[in-house]
mmCIF file of C-alpha atoms in Angstrom:
data_model
loop_
_atom_site.group_PDB
_atom_site.id
_atom_site.type_symbol
_atom_site.label_atom_id
_atom_site.label_comp_id
_atom_site.label_asym_id
_atom_site.label_seq_id
_atom_site.Cartn_x
_atom_site.Cartn_y
_atom_site.Cartn_z
ATOM 1 C CA MET A 185 107.237 121.006 98.355
ATOM 2 C CA PHE A 186 107.369 123.615 101.438
ATOM 3 C CA LEU A 187 110.639 121.944 102.689
ATOM 4 C CA ARG A 188 112.423 121.919 99.630
ATOM 5 C CA HIS A 189 114.997 124.937 100.535
ATOM 6 C CA PHE A 190 115.958 123.291 104.079
ATOM 7 C CA SER A 191 118.452 120.984 104.056
ATOM 8 C CA LEU A 192 117.334 117.384 105.063
ATOM 9 C CA LYS A 193 119.316 117.225 108.123
ATOM 10 C CA ALA A 194 117.605 120.209 109.447
ATOM 11 C CA ILE A 195 114.338 118.625 108.416
ATOM 12 C CA ILE A 196 114.651 115.245 110.308
ATOM 13 C CA LEU A 197 115.806 116.822 113.484
ATOM 14 C CA SER A 198 112.873 119.134 113.296
ATOM 15 C CA PHE A 199 110.339 116.205 112.293
ATOM 16 C CA GLY A 200 112.512 114.310 115.207
ATOM 17 C CA ALA A 201 111.951 116.690 117.895
ATOM 18 C CA LEU A 202 108.162 117.131 117.285
ATOM 19 C CA LEU A 203 107.484 113.153 116.911
ATOM 20 C CA ALA A 204 109.884 113.251 120.198
ATOM 21 C CA LEU A 205 106.962 115.196 121.574
ATOM 22 C CA VAL A 206 103.756 113.326 120.367
ATOM 23 C CA ALA A 207 105.442 109.959 121.817
ATOM 24 C CA VAL A 208 105.880 112.015 125.360
ATOM 25 C CA TYR A 209 102.490 112.955 125.006
ATOM 26 C CA SER A 210 101.254 109.610 123.873
ATOM 27 C CA VAL A 211 102.215 107.871 127.163
ATOM 28 C CA THR A 212 100.280 110.408 129.062
ATOM 29 C CA VAL A 213 96.885 109.594 126.827
ATOM 30 C CA GLY A 214 94.554 107.149 128.588
ATOM 31 C CA PRO A 215 91.875 106.445 131.191
ATOM 32 C CA MET A 216 94.225 107.144 133.962
ATOM 33 C CA ASN A 217 95.404 110.931 133.872
ATOM 34 C CA ILE A 218 99.621 110.705 133.806
ATOM 35 C CA THR A 219 101.004 114.353 133.581
ATOM 36 C CA MET A 220 104.099 115.324 131.025
ATOM 37 C CA SER A 221 106.318 115.471 134.006
ATOM 38 C CA ASP A 222 105.437 111.900 135.680
ATOM 39 C CA SER A 223 106.070 110.766 131.518
ATOM 40 C CA LEU A 224 109.345 112.345 131.481
ATOM 41 C CA SER A 225 110.672 111.122 134.655
ATOM 42 C CA VAL A 226 109.644 107.387 134.292
ATOM 43 C CA ILE A 227 110.889 107.934 130.423
ATOM 44 C CA LEU A 228 114.087 109.518 131.514
ATOM 45 C CA PRO A 229 115.018 108.858 135.124
ATOM 46 C CA THR A 230 115.737 111.653 137.290
ATOM 47 C CA SER A 231 116.503 111.865 140.894
ATOM 48 C CA SER A 232 112.570 112.857 141.206
ATOM 49 C CA SER A 233 111.224 109.718 139.755
ATOM 50 C CA ASN A 234 111.236 107.823 143.147
ATOM 51 C CA GLU A 235 108.388 110.139 144.090
ATOM 52 C CA ILE A 236 106.080 108.670 141.802
ATOM 53 C CA ALA A 237 103.419 106.520 142.808
ATOM 54 C CA PRO A 238 104.205 102.621 142.281
ATOM 55 C CA HIS A 239 101.207 102.288 140.252
ATOM 56 C CA ILE A 240 101.704 105.133 137.933
ATOM 57 C CA GLN A 241 105.384 103.717 137.003
ATOM 58 C CA MET A 242 104.010 100.570 136.272
ATOM 59 C CA VAL A 243 101.302 101.871 133.852
ATOM 60 C CA ILE A 244 103.798 103.957 131.717
ATOM 61 C CA GLN A 245 106.492 101.090 131.552
ATOM 62 C CA GLU A 246 104.753 98.229 130.953
ATOM 63 C CA ILE A 247 101.541 99.175 129.193
ATOM 64 C CA ARG A 248 102.029 102.985 127.605
ATOM 65 C CA LEU A 249 105.780 103.313 126.932
ATOM 66 C CA PRO A 250 105.940 99.813 125.015
ATOM 67 C CA ARG A 251 102.553 100.836 123.367
ATOM 68 C CA THR A 252 103.841 104.092 121.855
ATOM 69 C CA LEU A 253 107.254 102.635 120.999
ATOM 70 C CA LEU A 254 105.084 99.942 118.845
ATOM 71 C CA CYS A 255 103.130 102.692 117.418
ATOM 72 C CA LEU A 256 106.823 104.605 116.401
ATOM 73 C CA VAL A 257 108.125 101.314 114.623
ATOM 74 C CA VAL A 258 105.225 99.968 112.993
ATOM 75 C CA GLY A 259 103.943 102.996 111.435
ATOM 76 C CA ALA A 260 107.618 104.180 110.183
ATOM 77 C CA ILE A 261 107.648 100.598 108.619
ATOM 78 C CA LEU A 262 104.136 100.799 106.977
ATOM 79 C CA ALA A 263 105.008 104.184 105.382
ATOM 80 C CA LEU A 264 108.312 103.009 104.192
ATOM 81 C CA CYS A 265 106.868 99.972 102.201
ATOM 82 C CA GLY A 266 103.842 102.430 101.130
ATOM 83 C CA THR A 267 106.759 104.812 99.774
ATOM 84 C CA VAL A 268 108.771 102.058 98.137
ATOM 85 C CA MET A 269 105.569 100.127 96.185
ATOM 86 C CA GLN A 270 104.180 104.183 94.961
ATOM 87 C CA GLY A 271 107.940 104.502 93.556
ATOM 88 C CA LEU A 272 108.290 100.875 92.284
ATOM 89 C CA PHE A 273 104.763 100.783 90.415
ATOM 90 C CA ARG A 274 105.291 104.239 89.668
ATOM 91 C CA ASN A 275 101.787 105.124 90.745
ATOM 92 C CA PRO A 276 100.012 107.032 93.799
ATOM 93 C CA LEU A 277 97.499 104.098 94.149
ATOM 94 C CA ALA A 278 100.056 101.460 94.703
ATOM 95 C CA GLU A 279 100.097 100.407 98.726
ATOM 96 C CA PRO A 280 99.995 96.886 100.864
ATOM 97 C CA GLY A 281 96.466 97.353 101.580
ATOM 98 C CA ILE A 282 94.971 98.315 98.510
ATOM 99 C CA ILE A 283 96.857 95.442 96.107
ATOM 100 C CA GLY A 284 95.870 92.653 98.644
ATOM 101 C CA VAL A 285 99.300 92.194 100.106
ATOM 102 C CA SER A 286 98.034 92.894 104.030
ATOM 103 C CA ALA A 287 95.101 90.722 103.572
ATOM 104 C CA GLY A 288 97.536 88.166 102.460
ATOM 105 C CA ALA A 289 100.140 88.802 105.081
ATOM 106 C CA ALA A 290 96.737 88.777 107.678
ATOM 107 C CA LEU A 291 95.646 85.349 106.232
ATOM 108 C CA GLY A 292 98.612 83.756 106.815
ATOM 109 C CA ALA A 293 99.231 85.487 110.384
ATOM 110 C CA ALA A 294 95.412 84.057 110.621
ATOM 111 C CA LEU A 295 96.554 80.548 110.081
ATOM 112 C CA ALA A 296 99.084 80.407 112.241
ATOM 113 C CA ILE A 297 97.039 81.675 115.085
ATOM 114 C CA VAL A 298 94.687 79.059 114.778
ATOM 115 C CA MET A 299 96.938 76.396 113.549
ATOM 116 C CA PHE A 300 99.270 77.140 116.505
ATOM 117 C CA SER A 301 97.009 77.538 119.241
ATOM 118 C CA GLY A 302 97.854 74.603 121.539
ATOM 119 C CA PHE A 303 101.090 75.938 121.613
ATOM 120 C CA ALA A 304 100.022 79.842 122.439
ATOM 121 C CA ALA A 305 99.587 79.283 126.263
ATOM 122 C CA GLN A 306 103.165 77.409 126.696
ATOM 123 C CA TYR A 307 105.687 79.347 123.926
ATOM 124 C CA PRO A 308 103.743 82.799 123.619
ATOM 125 C CA GLN A 309 106.979 84.098 122.870
ATOM 126 C CA LEU A 310 107.439 81.393 120.308
ATOM 127 C CA MET A 311 104.473 82.135 118.484
ATOM 128 C CA SER A 312 104.538 86.190 118.529
ATOM 129 C CA MET A 313 108.292 86.070 117.454
ATOM 130 C CA ALA A 314 108.661 83.030 115.007
ATOM 131 C CA ALA A 315 105.030 80.923 113.904
ATOM 132 C CA VAL A 316 102.861 83.994 113.205
ATOM 133 C CA PRO A 317 105.685 86.896 111.568
ATOM 134 C CA VAL A 318 107.153 83.796 109.409
ATOM 135 C CA PHE A 319 103.357 82.917 108.061
ATOM 136 C CA ALA A 320 102.302 86.347 107.783
ATOM 137 C CA PHE A 321 105.764 86.952 105.391
ATOM 138 C CA PHE A 322 104.956 84.043 103.299
ATOM 139 C CA GLY A 323 101.605 85.188 102.697
ATOM 140 C CA GLY A 324 102.029 88.786 101.989
ATOM 141 C CA ALA A 325 104.739 87.724 99.598
ATOM 142 C CA ILE A 326 102.856 85.116 97.687
ATOM 143 C CA THR A 327 100.306 87.785 97.315
ATOM 144 C CA THR A 328 102.973 90.743 96.333
ATOM 145 C CA VAL A 329 104.434 88.437 93.479
ATOM 146 C CA LEU A 330 100.923 87.349 92.252
ATOM 147 C CA VAL A 331 99.976 90.989 92.146
ATOM 148 C CA TYR A 332 102.762 92.004 90.225
ATOM 149 C CA LYS A 333 102.767 89.038 87.736
ATOM 150 C CA LEU A 334 98.670 89.882 87.037
ATOM 151 C CA GLY A 335 99.895 93.480 86.568
ATOM 152 C CA THR A 336 102.697 93.394 85.291
ATOM 153 C CA SER A 337 103.389 92.342 80.882
ATOM 154 C CA LYS A 338 105.825 93.337 78.052
ATOM 155 C CA PHE A 339 103.835 96.528 77.565
ATOM 156 C CA GLY A 340 104.298 97.667 81.660
ATOM 157 C CA THR A 341 102.338 97.377 85.104
ATOM 158 C CA SER A 342 98.834 97.962 84.789
ATOM 159 C CA VAL A 343 97.435 99.983 87.870
ATOM 160 C CA THR A 344 93.987 98.869 87.232
ATOM 161 C CA ILE A 345 94.405 95.026 87.140
ATOM 162 C CA MET A 346 97.022 95.586 89.907
ATOM 163 C CA LEU A 347 93.662 97.266 91.686
ATOM 164 C CA LEU A 348 91.743 94.477 90.547
ATOM 165 C CA ALA A 349 93.571 91.580 91.767
ATOM 166 C CA GLY A 350 93.869 93.422 94.754
ATOM 167 C CA VAL A 351 90.308 93.188 95.453
ATOM 168 C CA ALA A 352 90.088 89.399 94.027
ATOM 169 C CA ILE A 353 92.939 88.709 96.692
ATOM 170 C CA SER A 354 91.475 90.854 99.566
ATOM 171 C CA ALA A 355 88.010 88.897 99.087
ATOM 172 C CA ILE A 356 89.769 84.935 98.738
ATOM 173 C CA SER A 357 91.753 86.320 102.094
ATOM 174 C CA GLY A 358 88.976 87.567 104.003
ATOM 175 C CA ALA A 359 86.845 84.153 103.088
ATOM 176 C CA GLY A 360 90.253 82.078 104.467
ATOM 177 C CA ILE A 361 90.012 84.120 107.251
ATOM 178 C CA GLY A 362 86.056 83.915 107.546
ATOM 179 C CA TYR A 363 86.354 79.698 107.656
ATOM 180 C CA LEU A 364 89.098 79.897 110.406
ATOM 181 C CA ASN A 365 86.268 82.215 112.475
ATOM 182 C CA PHE A 366 83.901 79.812 111.802
ATOM 183 C CA VAL A 367 86.379 76.597 113.108
ATOM 184 C CA ALA A 368 88.067 78.514 115.754
ATOM 185 C CA ASP A 369 87.182 77.935 119.903
ATOM 186 C CA ASP A 370 86.273 80.848 121.736
ATOM 187 C CA GLN A 371 90.074 81.864 122.739
ATOM 188 C CA MET A 372 90.847 82.056 119.234
ATOM 189 C CA LEU A 373 88.011 83.511 118.016
ATOM 190 C CA ARG A 374 88.570 86.304 120.516
ATOM 191 C CA ASP A 375 92.199 86.262 119.199
ATOM 192 C CA LEU A 376 91.223 86.738 115.721
ATOM 193 C CA SER A 377 88.447 88.852 116.018
ATOM 194 C CA LEU A 378 90.599 91.512 118.039
ATOM 195 C CA TRP A 379 93.895 90.733 115.610
ATOM 196 C CA SER A 380 91.871 91.682 112.569
ATOM 197 C CA MET A 381 90.554 95.189 113.416
ATOM 198 C CA GLY A 382 94.044 95.919 114.387
ATOM 199 C CA SER A 383 95.034 97.363 117.870
ATOM 200 C CA LEU A 384 98.748 98.037 119.766
ATOM 201 C CA ALA A 385 97.235 96.951 122.992
ATOM 202 C CA GLY A 386 99.094 93.688 123.122
ATOM 203 C CA ALA A 387 103.034 95.641 122.800
ATOM 204 C CA THR A 388 105.884 93.300 124.446
ATOM 205 C CA TRP A 389 109.186 94.426 124.381
ATOM 206 C CA GLY A 390 109.948 91.460 122.144
ATOM 207 C CA GLY A 391 107.362 92.463 120.087
ATOM 208 C CA ILE A 392 109.041 95.934 120.069
ATOM 209 C CA GLY A 393 112.712 94.238 119.487
ATOM 210 C CA LEU A 394 111.657 92.200 116.126
ATOM 211 C CA ALA A 395 109.966 95.286 114.729
ATOM 212 C CA THR A 396 112.887 97.672 115.559
ATOM 213 C CA VAL A 397 115.430 95.163 113.801
ATOM 214 C CA THR A 398 112.879 94.982 110.757
ATOM 215 C CA LEU A 399 112.923 98.713 110.332
ATOM 216 C CA ALA A 400 116.660 99.202 110.649
ATOM 217 C CA ILE A 401 117.113 96.888 107.971
ATOM 218 C CA LEU A 402 114.120 97.800 105.600
ATOM 219 C CA TYR A 403 115.817 101.437 106.308
ATOM 220 C CA ALA A 404 119.279 100.936 105.274
ATOM 221 C CA LEU A 405 118.296 98.477 102.325
ATOM 222 C CA PHE A 406 115.545 100.754 101.243
ATOM 223 C CA SER A 407 118.085 104.031 101.310
ATOM 224 C CA ARG A 408 120.301 102.519 99.137
ATOM 225 C CA GLN A 409 118.127 101.552 96.714
ATOM 226 C CA SER A 410 116.991 105.536 96.810
ATOM 227 C CA LEU A 411 118.711 106.948 93.156
ATOM 228 C CA ALA A 412 117.370 103.527 91.712
ATOM 229 C CA LEU A 413 113.702 104.108 92.734
ATOM 230 C CA ASN A 414 114.376 107.835 91.493
ATOM 231 C CA ALA A 415 115.549 106.474 88.161
ATOM 232 C CA LEU A 416 112.228 104.371 87.807
ATOM 233 C CA LEU A 417 110.206 107.285 88.024
ATOM 234 C CA LEU A 418 111.572 108.270 84.531
ATOM 235 C CA GLY A 419 110.244 104.564 83.550
ATOM 236 C CA GLU A 420 111.524 101.086 83.305
ATOM 237 C CA SER A 421 113.044 101.157 80.110
ATOM 238 C CA GLU A 422 114.686 104.972 80.708
ATOM 239 C CA ALA A 423 115.957 103.106 84.317
ATOM 240 C CA SER A 424 117.683 100.123 82.189
ATOM 241 C CA HIS A 425 119.732 102.549 79.788
ATOM 242 C CA LEU A 426 120.894 103.857 83.275
ATOM 243 C CA GLY A 427 121.999 101.160 84.125
ATOM 244 C CA ILE A 428 119.705 99.937 86.736
ATOM 245 C CA PRO A 429 118.913 96.100 86.968
ATOM 246 C CA VAL A 430 115.183 96.591 86.713
ATOM 247 C CA GLN A 431 113.913 93.064 87.227
ATOM 248 C CA LYS A 432 116.267 92.314 90.154
ATOM 249 C CA LEU A 433 115.244 95.517 92.299
ATOM 250 C CA LYS A 434 111.734 94.513 91.635
ATOM 251 C CA ARG A 435 112.345 91.585 93.073
ATOM 252 C CA LYS A 436 114.554 92.697 95.830
ATOM 253 C CA LEU A 437 112.048 95.636 97.225
ATOM 254 C CA ILE A 438 109.179 93.040 96.575
ATOM 255 C CA ILE A 439 110.675 90.703 98.851
ATOM 256 C CA LEU A 440 111.775 93.371 101.543
ATOM 257 C CA THR A 441 108.016 95.240 101.103
ATOM 258 C CA ALA A 442 106.588 91.334 102.081
ATOM 259 C CA ILE A 443 108.764 91.480 105.091
ATOM 260 C CA GLY A 444 108.251 94.454 106.456
ATOM 261 C CA VAL A 445 104.253 93.984 105.689
ATOM 262 C CA GLY A 446 104.267 90.623 107.460
ATOM 263 C CA VAL A 447 106.160 91.857 111.111
ATOM 264 C CA THR A 448 103.918 94.549 111.384
ATOM 265 C CA VAL A 449 100.229 92.439 110.460
ATOM 266 C CA SER A 450 101.524 89.502 112.725
ATOM 267 C CA LEU A 451 102.417 92.202 115.943
ATOM 268 C CA SER A 452 99.647 94.834 115.268
ATOM 269 C CA GLY A 453 96.938 93.274 112.661
ATOM 270 C CA MET A 454 95.557 94.675 109.862
ATOM 271 C CA ILE A 455 96.208 98.519 110.058
ATOM 272 C CA GLY A 456 95.836 99.728 106.706
ATOM 273 C CA PHE A 457 96.343 102.906 104.537
ATOM 274 C CA ILE A 458 98.922 104.467 106.431
ATOM 275 C CA GLY A 459 101.271 103.347 103.310
ATOM 276 C CA LEU A 460 98.965 104.883 101.131
ATOM 277 C CA VAL A 461 98.553 108.386 102.884
ATOM 278 C CA ILE A 462 102.003 109.021 104.594
ATOM 279 C CA PRO A 463 103.714 108.783 100.993
ATOM 280 C CA HIS A 464 101.735 111.760 99.411
ATOM 281 C CA LEU A 465 102.289 113.850 102.365
ATOM 282 C CA GLY A 466 106.138 113.524 102.189
ATOM 283 C CA ARG A 467 106.137 114.660 98.426
ATOM 284 C CA MET A 468 103.911 117.473 99.350
ATOM 285 C CA LEU A 469 106.324 118.745 101.848
ATOM 286 C CA ALA A 470 109.646 117.536 100.496
ATOM 287 C CA GLY A 471 109.381 116.247 96.888
ATOM 288 C CA PRO A 472 109.818 113.256 95.049
ATOM 289 C CA ASP A 473 113.354 112.398 95.592
ATOM 290 C CA HIS A 474 113.609 109.104 97.988
ATOM 291 C CA ARG A 475 116.693 110.107 99.218
ATOM 292 C CA THR A 476 114.300 112.473 101.239
ATOM 293 C CA LEU A 477 111.141 110.978 100.765
ATOM 294 C CA LEU A 478 112.117 107.588 102.474
ATOM 295 C CA PRO A 479 112.633 109.529 105.978
ATOM 296 C CA ILE A 480 110.632 111.755 105.992
ATOM 297 C CA SER A 481 107.855 109.276 105.300
ATOM 298 C CA ALA A 482 109.207 106.894 108.051
ATOM 299 C CA LEU A 483 109.051 109.934 110.546
ATOM 300 C CA LEU A 484 105.659 110.791 109.300
ATOM 301 C CA GLY A 485 104.106 107.638 109.452
ATOM 302 C CA ALA A 486 104.848 107.048 112.960
ATOM 303 C CA MET A 487 103.538 110.360 114.031
ATOM 304 C CA LEU A 488 100.108 109.717 112.058
ATOM 305 C CA LEU A 489 99.944 106.040 113.464
ATOM 306 C CA THR A 490 101.006 107.557 117.055
ATOM 307 C CA VAL A 491 98.148 110.364 116.813
ATOM 308 C CA ALA A 492 95.675 107.693 115.535
ATOM 309 C CA ASP A 493 96.482 105.383 118.630
ATOM 310 C CA MET A 494 95.644 108.403 120.803
ATOM 311 C CA PHE A 495 92.784 109.246 119.467
ATOM 312 C CA SER A 496 91.375 105.664 119.812
ATOM 313 C CA ARG A 497 92.338 105.281 123.228
ATOM 314 C CA VAL A 498 89.916 108.189 124.192
ATOM 315 C CA ALA A 499 87.529 108.386 121.468
ATOM 316 C CA VAL A 500 85.088 105.817 123.079
ATOM 317 C CA ALA A 501 86.587 106.183 126.353
ATOM 318 C CA PRO A 502 86.528 103.996 128.739
ATOM 319 C CA ALA A 503 86.650 101.451 125.695
ATOM 320 C CA GLU A 504 89.019 101.689 123.481
ATOM 321 C CA LEU A 505 88.267 101.851 119.116
ATOM 322 C CA PRO A 506 90.581 99.632 116.907
ATOM 323 C CA VAL A 507 93.118 101.530 115.730
ATOM 324 C CA GLY A 508 92.497 99.996 112.338
ATOM 325 C CA ILE A 509 88.896 101.683 112.623
ATOM 326 C CA VAL A 510 90.820 105.118 112.833
ATOM 327 C CA THR A 511 93.048 104.833 110.643
ATOM 328 C CA ALA A 512 90.554 103.809 107.784
ATOM 329 C CA LEU A 513 88.527 105.994 108.737
ATOM 330 C CA VAL A 514 91.288 109.014 107.574
ATOM 331 C CA GLY A 515 92.201 106.354 104.642
ATOM 332 C CA ALA A 516 89.452 106.047 102.915
ATOM 333 C CA PRO A 517 88.248 109.431 101.942
ATOM 334 C CA PHE A 518 91.638 110.006 100.738
ATOM 335 C CA PHE A 519 91.885 106.723 98.551
ATOM 336 C CA LEU A 520 88.040 107.555 97.157
ATOM 337 C CA TYR A 521 90.208 111.829 96.575
ATOM 338 C CA LEU A 522 92.985 110.024 94.723
ATOM 339 C CA LEU A 523 90.821 107.815 92.935
ATOM 340 C CA PHE A 524 89.108 110.790 91.769
ATOM 341 C CA GLN A 525 91.883 112.407 90.699
ATOM 342 C CA GLN A 526 93.275 109.267 88.294
ATOM 343 C CA LYS A 527 90.288 108.316 87.037
ATOM 344 C CA GLY A 528 91.293 109.886 83.805
ATOM 345 C CA LYS A 529 94.937 108.073 84.077
ATOM 346 C CA ILE A 530 94.107 104.376 84.575
ATOM 347 C CA LEU A 531 90.365 103.561 82.547
#
């Protein structure tokens, strides 16, 4: 807990400043060379902004800035959802992707892409802002409830059963997505393929607005439950004795997590392991108190996904590596490390 001697305000300001620098630098990364000064001039218009070439202004305003903003918001949402799930289930292996929630949301979104493909060209905003997020939410919500029911008994929550249920649900969802790929036409197949690997290249201002509103609501509601999450760390019975309505809290947090995962999956596709890695980094830096952990996790999640997206742009330039592959390359070894540490506890 390297930051325990600093105030929460100082920690957030420090990480916020670092995140701002990363975001500005992210705008400069890509096939076209753009300087930091040009990025700042376009993002924060000054008298010298008119001296920047129009094509550079267009690249920054229409491509890189929206993409960077979507990285920040999606990363923060995934990190918050992962932090809450680990606190809720009191286990460091809980994460939306690991227990199948992301796969369920992905199946719902893929179903919407195929079912409403005929309306996509005429009503693209309706698809991206309504149909896909709603289907993704219901897919994630159904999966979350199912995993929770399977893993919970009168003796508590079994992480082993949760992980096995997640494997089974991910397999079923994968089969469903595979069938949709089989029946899809060329355009639908292209959309599904790019989307299933995770990408932020299709960022739109409407999608950024939806994700930002979702992040603000989730952060406000999660923060109000930070003390309750702290109490849950002691155990469900202990939390009940402290006056926490445990079952009601679980249902509420599960629904909110499903909403967050559904929105991120619909906007950026399958991006895993952010919600697994970031809460651990947050606890290493600031400790287990959710009053500090939630904001730190949100900032770290935004930063990690932005850095991963920058790497995806240059790793195989001039082509682009899907960011979901990058996060999997980082997160999968970390997950194996956690399994090795936890093997004596979950068997």
